[in-house]
Amino acid sequence: MAIKFKSKVGSIISEMAEALVLPVFEDTKTLPGPLDVVDRATKGLIKNLLLSGDFLGERYKTFMLYPQRALSAKRIVLVGLGKKEKFDLDVMRGAGGKAFHYVRDLGIKTIHLPEDILDAKGFSASELLEAFLTGGSLGVYQFRDLITTGREKIKEVDECVIVSQKKERTIEMVLRHVTILREAVYIARDLVSLPANKKTPAMLALHAQTIAKNNTLKCRVITEEQAQKMGMGAFLAVAQGSREPAKIIILEYTANRNFGPPLVIIGKGITFDSGGISLKPPDKMEQMKDDMAGGAVVMGTMQAAARMKLPLNLVGIIPVTENLPGGKAYKPGDVLTSLSGQTIEVISTDAEGRLILADALTYAKRYKPKAIVDLATLTGACITALGDYVAGIMGNDPALLSKVKAASEKTGEKVWELPLWEEYFDYLKSDIADFKNVGTRVAGTITGGMFLKKFVNDTPWVHMDIAGPTWYEKDKPYIPKGASGFGVRLLVQFLKDWSK
Ligand code: BES
Ligand code: ZN
Ligand code: ZN
């Protein structure tokens, strides 16, 4: 069960509530809006607290007060926003995450919030509400599907009620928007959290078909036999080592034929990356179930685009397979003929992501797309370069890259551009084929990008290496440790901006 949003006309004084949540700036001199209303009704409860110094509105600090029948609410939960000068929407999301988390851990199931949740210069009321609710609903995510014992102890917030003085359409729109985003991010997080034995390519294809059926999307699944006929030699080589039949999932969202050719989003879908014959070391290998995160992000984004009825046409392509060693597995030294006709010398079977993406990129060109964005947990080198919380982006079109960066700034999912200068291609030169799938040890993320570029040519394209931010090792204010769903909100924002 996931959190449901509701709006209700009423007053925060007289509304029955288990927990009325209010964000507070640090060093608040005059209490704004709802804080003032509550303070007056409680004869200075909040002012006294701030004077005491026990809680000053420090960023992400929470504090609970009992209004003792001065309000109909049983508890007031304050969450600090820190200093006004440092405030932005990401702080608002973080505060939402912290507040919802705090309430959830108390075992409380319903949260109440005033509609005019905060007054902050430069931000509209609905923007602030949206950020708080987004952070809140993403912050209380947990993946407990596979736990059977002690389920009764799992705490969950069921409901969040927005209290407003009169019925307002903008509130309904915010609630709907946040719900769609939340569901899309949860799709990605759930899929990435699942272990590989519970998300085989066939299972993911079924899942995509269900998403399609529920959301007026079209879904097609390309089988290995069909891929063979088309000549997808790079994709099939990776699939060869696994007994699980590989699939390429295609999801199509057509808002209107008049909008012309689609945008294409492609996601790497390796359900388990053992490295293949170039076997990975066993330490942390279990983590390689998250190597389909790009594909999971594409699935979530496709659903969101359809539910938001975005005015554009969109295609999602997800090549899905395991990468395993075995008697039939592809080997270092093998030369593959890709769908594009270009030949590839395999140096490492662990650089499999770029191989399946190569054929997916070539296939994408059939749509004559306006632009292509691919997302992939492609290189460990990207984590070395940028750390755990930042994606590397590369591309062939400065305007498209700017659009991705602009979306990233709005959603707080950080990206950093790396160059794709032609001389980097020297690392991929092969004596026996058109190029190799791996260079030397240097510039690992960039050579991955350079490899993909060979299959894109002129279509405006951005590649996003999400190896770092796909999985959080530590709790962040609104992203619990584990699968983050990184990329879903960014892509949805990018598509919204595109369609404007
Ligand atoms: N899926 C991995 C990349 C990865 C590694 C993601 C660690 C997250 C954490 C990818 O398929 C891979 O193995 N890449 C190799 C590339 C190398 C052989 C050029 C890598 O990063 O070591
Ligand atoms: Zn690999
Ligand atoms: Zn991989």
Tab-separated table of N, CA and C and ligand atoms in Angstrom, residues 268 270 273 275 280 287-288 290-291 323 348-354 377-383 437-440 444 447 465-468, ligand 1:
chain	number	residue	atom	x	y	z
A	268	LYS	N	19.262	0.513	-20.313
A	268	LYS	CA	20.000	-0.751	-20.193
A	268	LYS	C	19.229	-1.698	-19.279
A	270	ILE	N	20.178	-5.071	-18.067
A	270	ILE	CA	20.879	-6.299	-17.662
A	270	ILE	C	20.338	-6.700	-16.280
A	273	ASP	N	24.426	-8.765	-13.882
A	273	ASP	CA	25.702	-8.639	-14.577
A	273	ASP	C	26.805	-9.337	-13.783
A	275	GLY	N	29.429	-10.239	-15.234
A	275	GLY	CA	30.642	-9.949	-15.997
A	275	GLY	C	30.823	-10.936	-17.145
A	280	LYS	N	33.267	-10.956	-12.816
A	280	LYS	CA	33.519	-9.942	-11.791
A	280	LYS	C	34.006	-10.619	-10.509
A	287	GLN	N	25.087	-6.915	-5.902
A	287	GLN	CA	24.584	-5.591	-6.266
A	287	GLN	C	24.263	-5.480	-7.764
A	288	MET	N	24.827	-6.400	-8.531
A	288	MET	CA	24.682	-6.294	-9.986
A	288	MET	C	23.277	-6.662	-10.486
A	290	ASP	N	21.149	-4.556	-9.963
A	290	ASP	CA	20.633	-3.214	-10.291
A	290	ASP	C	21.060	-2.744	-11.685
A	291	ASP	N	21.614	-3.667	-12.469
A	291	ASP	CA	22.151	-3.281	-13.771
A	291	ASP	C	21.050	-3.097	-14.832
A	323	ASN	N	23.730	-11.307	-18.038
A	323	ASN	CA	25.090	-11.461	-18.562
A	323	ASN	C	25.802	-12.506	-17.714
A	348	SER	N	36.318	-7.226	-23.317
A	348	SER	CA	35.785	-7.687	-22.035
A	348	SER	C	34.304	-8.006	-22.197
A	349	THR	N	33.903	-9.185	-21.721
A	349	THR	CA	32.469	-9.506	-21.766
A	349	THR	C	31.726	-8.755	-20.668
A	350	ASP	N	32.486	-8.068	-19.806
A	350	ASP	CA	31.852	-7.273	-18.754
A	350	ASP	C	31.446	-5.885	-19.266
A	351	ALA	N	31.909	-5.525	-20.453
A	351	ALA	CA	31.428	-4.266	-21.045
A	351	ALA	C	30.255	-4.622	-21.960
A	352	GLU	N	29.223	-5.225	-21.341
A	352	GLU	CA	28.091	-5.772	-22.087
A	352	GLU	C	27.001	-4.736	-22.331
A	353	GLY	N	26.944	-3.739	-21.442
A	353	GLY	CA	25.867	-2.759	-21.538
A	353	GLY	C	25.900	-2.036	-22.875
A	354	ARG	N	27.092	-1.618	-23.267
A	354	ARG	CA	27.228	-0.867	-24.524
A	354	ARG	C	26.882	-1.736	-25.719
A	377	THR	N	23.485	1.970	-16.299
A	377	THR	CA	24.513	1.772	-15.271
A	377	THR	C	25.726	1.212	-16.011
A	378	LEU	N	26.426	2.100	-16.703
A	378	LEU	CA	27.379	1.612	-17.704
A	378	LEU	C	28.784	1.369	-17.190
A	379	THR	N	29.288	2.271	-16.342
A	379	THR	CA	30.697	2.106	-15.951
A	379	THR	C	30.947	2.393	-14.472
A	380	GLY	N	31.724	1.536	-13.858
A	380	GLY	CA	32.207	1.802	-12.510
A	380	GLY	C	33.064	3.063	-12.510
A	381	ALA	N	33.684	3.346	-13.637
A	381	ALA	CA	34.547	4.535	-13.743
A	381	ALA	C	33.767	5.822	-13.490
A	382	CYS	N	32.482	5.796	-13.767
A	382	CYS	CA	31.669	6.994	-13.565
A	382	CYS	C	31.536	7.288	-12.063
A	383	ILE	N	31.505	6.215	-11.264
A	383	ILE	CA	31.446	6.405	-9.803
A	383	ILE	C	32.794	6.947	-9.325
A	437	ASN	N	35.230	-3.143	-27.766
A	437	ASN	CA	34.185	-2.692	-26.842
A	437	ASN	C	34.754	-2.047	-25.593
A	438	VAL	N	36.073	-2.060	-25.444
A	438	VAL	CA	36.712	-1.514	-24.251
A	438	VAL	C	38.041	-0.893	-24.650
A	439	GLY	N	38.404	0.207	-24.002
A	439	GLY	CA	39.697	0.831	-24.278
A	439	GLY	C	40.730	0.400	-23.248
A	440	THR	N	41.648	1.308	-22.900
A	440	THR	CA	42.603	1.011	-21.823
A	440	THR	C	41.907	1.363	-20.512
A	444	GLY	N	37.253	5.710	-18.671
A	444	GLY	CA	36.332	4.595	-18.874
A	444	GLY	C	34.903	5.008	-19.209
A	447	THR	N	34.965	6.559	-22.850
A	447	THR	CA	35.101	5.598	-23.948
A	447	THR	C	33.806	4.797	-24.103
A	465	ASP	N	25.071	8.094	-17.776
A	465	ASP	CA	25.646	6.972	-17.034
A	465	ASP	C	25.202	7.099	-15.572
A	466	ILE	N	24.287	6.217	-15.175
A	466	ILE	CA	23.686	6.320	-13.836
A	466	ILE	C	24.235	5.256	-12.870
A	467	ALA	N	25.456	4.762	-13.167
A	467	ALA	CA	26.041	3.718	-12.306
A	467	ALA	C	26.106	4.168	-10.844
A	468	GLY	N	26.402	5.448	-10.612
A	468	GLY	CA	26.519	5.938	-9.230
A	468	GLY	C	25.175	6.069	-8.532
B	1	BES	N1	27.316	-2.794	-14.929
B	1	BES	C1	28.695	-2.504	-14.977
B	1	BES	C2	29.027	-1.107	-14.485
B	1	BES	C3	28.921	-0.899	-13.011
B	1	BES	C4	29.951	-1.271	-12.187
B	1	BES	C5	27.812	-0.298	-12.467
B	1	BES	C6	29.862	-1.044	-10.828
B	1	BES	C7	27.705	-0.074	-11.108
B	1	BES	C8	28.746	-0.448	-10.293
B	1	BES	C9	29.193	-2.607	-16.419
B	1	BES	O1	28.587	-3.545	-17.221
B	1	BES	C10	30.628	-2.976	-16.335
B	1	BES	O2	30.922	-4.031	-15.849
B	1	BES	N2	31.493	-2.085	-16.790
B	1	BES	C11	32.872	-2.289	-16.732
B	1	BES	C12	33.452	-1.699	-17.978
B	1	BES	C13	34.864	-2.099	-18.229
B	1	BES	C14	34.977	-3.569	-18.522
B	1	BES	C15	35.389	-1.271	-19.369
B	1	BES	C16	33.429	-1.604	-15.495
B	1	BES	O3	32.931	-0.528	-15.119
B	1	BES	O4	34.320	-2.154	-14.873
